[in-house]
CSV table of C-alpha atoms in Angstrom, one decimal:
chain,number,residue,atom,x,y,z
A,1,MET,CA,0.0,0.0,0.0
A,2,LYS,CA,1.4,3.4,-1.0
A,3,VAL,CA,1.0,5.9,1.9
A,4,ILE,CA,2.0,9.4,2.7
A,5,PHE,CA,3.9,10.0,6.1
A,6,LEU,CA,2.1,12.6,8.3
A,7,LYS,CA,4.7,12.4,11.0
A,8,ASP,CA,8.2,10.8,11.5
A,9,VAL,CA,8.2,7.2,12.0
A,10,LYS,CA,11.6,6.1,13.5
A,11,GLY,CA,13.4,3.6,11.2
A,12,THR,CA,10.6,3.8,8.5
A,13,ALA,CA,10.4,7.4,7.0
A,14,HIS,CA,10.2,11.1,7.9
A,15,GLU,CA,7.2,13.5,7.5
A,16,GLY,CA,6.4,14.0,3.9
A,17,ASP,CA,7.7,11.0,2.5
A,18,VAL,CA,5.7,8.6,0.2
A,19,LYS,CA,6.5,5.0,0.6
A,20,GLU,CA,5.4,1.7,-0.1
A,21,VAL,CA,4.5,-0.2,3.0
A,22,LYS,CA,2.9,-3.7,3.8
A,23,ASP,CA,-0.8,-3.4,3.9
A,24,GLY,CA,-1.2,-4.9,7.5
A,25,TYR,CA,1.3,-2.7,8.9
A,26,ALA,CA,-0.5,0.6,7.1
A,27,ARG,CA,-4.0,-0.4,8.3
A,28,ASN,CA,-3.2,-2.0,11.8
A,29,TYR,CA,-0.7,0.5,13.2
A,30,LEU,CA,0.2,3.6,10.8
A,31,MET,CA,-3.3,4.5,10.1
A,32,PRO,CA,-5.1,4.2,13.3
A,33,LYS,CA,-2.2,6.2,15.1
A,34,GLY,CA,-2.4,9.0,12.5
A,35,LEU,CA,0.9,8.7,11.3
A,36,VAL,CA,0.1,8.0,7.4
A,37,ALA,CA,-2.8,8.9,5.0
A,38,PRO,CA,-3.4,6.8,1.8
A,39,ALA,CA,-1.6,8.2,-1.3
A,40,THR,CA,-4.4,9.4,-3.4
A,41,GLU,CA,-4.5,11.9,-5.8
A,42,ALA,CA,-6.3,14.5,-3.2
A,43,ASN,CA,-3.6,13.7,-0.5
A,44,LEU,CA,-0.7,13.9,-2.8
A,45,LYS,CA,-1.9,17.5,-4.1
A,46,LYS,CA,-2.1,18.6,-0.3
A,47,LEU,CA,1.3,17.3,0.1
A,48,GLU,CA,2.8,19.3,-2.7
A,49,SER,CA,1.4,22.5,-1.1
A,50,ARG,CA,2.8,21.5,2.3
A,51,LYS,CA,6.4,20.7,1.1
A,52,ASP,CA,7.9,23.8,2.0
A,53,LYS,CA,6.6,23.6,5.3
A,54,ILE,CA,7.9,20.3,5.8
A,55,LYS,CA,11.2,21.1,4.4
A,56,ALA,CA,11.7,24.0,6.9
A,57,LYS,CA,10.4,22.0,9.9
A,58,GLU,CA,13.0,19.4,8.9
A,59,GLU,CA,15.9,22.0,8.7
A,60,THR,CA,15.0,23.4,12.2
A,61,LYS,CA,15.3,19.9,13.6
A,62,LEU,CA,18.4,19.2,12.0
A,63,SER,CA,20.1,22.5,13.1
A,64,ALA,CA,18.7,21.9,16.5
A,65,ALA,CA,20.3,18.4,16.6
A,66,LYS,CA,23.7,19.5,15.3
A,67,GLU,CA,23.7,22.0,18.0
A,68,LYS,CA,23.0,19.7,20.5
A,69,ALA,CA,25.4,17.2,19.1
A,70,GLU,CA,28.2,19.9,19.4
A,71,LYS,CA,27.2,20.2,23.2
A,72,LEU,CA,27.4,16.5,23.5
A,73,SER,CA,30.8,16.1,21.9
A,74,SER,CA,32.3,18.2,24.5
A,75,LEU,CA,31.0,16.3,27.5
A,76,GLU,CA,33.0,13.9,29.4
A,77,ILE,CA,31.0,11.7,31.9
A,78,ASN,CA,32.6,10.3,34.8
A,79,LEU,CA,30.9,7.4,36.4
A,80,THR,CA,32.1,5.4,39.6
A,81,MET,CA,31.0,1.8,39.8
A,82,LYS,CA,31.8,-1.4,42.0
A,83,ALA,CA,34.4,-3.3,40.3
A,84,GLY,CA,36.5,-6.3,41.0
A,85,GLU,CA,40.3,-6.5,41.0
A,86,LYS,CA,41.0,-6.5,37.4
A,87,GLY,CA,38.7,-3.7,36.7
A,88,ARG,CA,35.6,-5.9,35.7
A,89,LEU,CA,32.3,-4.3,36.9
A,90,PHE,CA,29.9,-5.9,39.3
A,91,GLY,CA,27.2,-5.1,37.0
A,92,ALA,CA,27.2,-3.3,33.9
A,93,VAL,CA,26.8,0.5,32.5
A,94,THR,CA,23.7,0.5,30.2
A,95,SER,CA,22.3,3.2,28.0
A,96,GLN,CA,19.7,4.3,30.8
A,97,ASP,CA,22.7,5.0,33.2
A,98,ILE,CA,24.6,7.2,30.4
A,99,ALA,CA,21.2,9.0,29.6
A,100,ASP,CA,20.8,9.7,33.2
A,101,ALA,CA,24.5,11.1,33.6
A,102,ILE,CA,24.0,13.3,30.9
A,103,SER,CA,20.5,14.6,32.1
A,104,GLU,CA,22.5,15.7,35.5
A,105,GLN,CA,24.6,17.9,32.9
A,106,GLY,CA,21.5,19.6,31.9
A,107,ILE,CA,21.1,18.2,28.3
A,108,ASP,CA,18.2,15.7,28.1
A,109,VAL,CA,19.0,12.7,25.8
A,110,ASP,CA,16.5,9.5,25.3
A,111,LYS,CA,18.1,6.1,26.2
A,112,LYS,CA,17.0,4.7,22.8
A,113,ASP,CA,19.3,7.4,21.1
A,114,ILE,CA,22.3,6.1,22.4
A,115,GLU,CA,23.9,3.4,20.4
A,116,LEU,CA,25.4,1.0,22.8
A,117,LYS,CA,25.7,-2.8,21.1
A,118,ASN,CA,26.3,-4.2,24.6
A,119,PRO,CA,26.5,-2.8,28.2
A,120,ILE,CA,30.0,-1.7,29.4
A,121,LYS,CA,31.4,-4.2,31.7
A,122,GLU,CA,34.8,-2.9,32.4
A,123,THR,CA,36.5,0.3,33.9
A,124,GLY,CA,38.2,2.7,31.7
A,125,GLU,CA,37.6,5.1,29.1
A,126,HIS,CA,35.0,4.3,26.4
A,127,THR,CA,33.5,6.3,23.5
A,128,VAL,CA,29.6,6.1,22.9
A,129,THR,CA,27.8,7.3,20.0
A,130,ILE,CA,24.5,9.1,20.4
A,131,GLY,CA,22.3,9.4,17.3
A,132,LEU,CA,20.1,12.4,17.6
A,133,TYR,CA,18.4,13.1,14.1
A,134,LYS,CA,19.4,11.8,10.6
A,135,GLU,CA,23.1,12.5,10.2
A,136,ALA,CA,23.2,14.4,13.5
A,137,LYS,CA,25.4,12.2,15.9
A,138,ALA,CA,27.7,12.9,18.9
A,139,ASP,CA,30.6,10.8,20.5
A,140,VAL,CA,30.6,11.2,24.2
A,141,LYS,CA,33.4,10.0,26.4
A,142,VAL,CA,32.6,7.8,29.4
A,143,ASN,CA,35.1,7.5,31.9
A,144,ILE,CA,34.3,4.5,34.3
A,145,LYS,CA,36.2,4.5,37.6
A,146,ALA,CA,36.1,1.5,40.2
A,147,GLU,CA,34.6,2.7,43.8
A,148,GLU,CA,37.1,2.5,46.6
């Protein structure tokens, strides 16, 4: 089914995109939530008239995300955790822990935006990537020290 995205759907499309999606996904999930509209002639004409607004909105989001990425790149997070003799942590540092530490610095980040393949289980310096919006990403240094 061909649809017009009315809002951003993470991992699928951005507002204003016209894409082909599976019928069940469109009917059972996207349409009831008001995220898409069928790509009819009338809806496509409405989309054309809204393209400029959508593009301006997109540029605003991207510039705000790049600004936030700049702030995040200059951050260095220090965490203290209980650890064994060889620097192996009792437990692990998860994306939630990192998001909380960043929030304490005054910048809000969703834990889902933190690209952490596996929880950090060792002390030392680690680099964590945060994907904010499209190509706006930031690398944050996370220093984990053993509790004394």
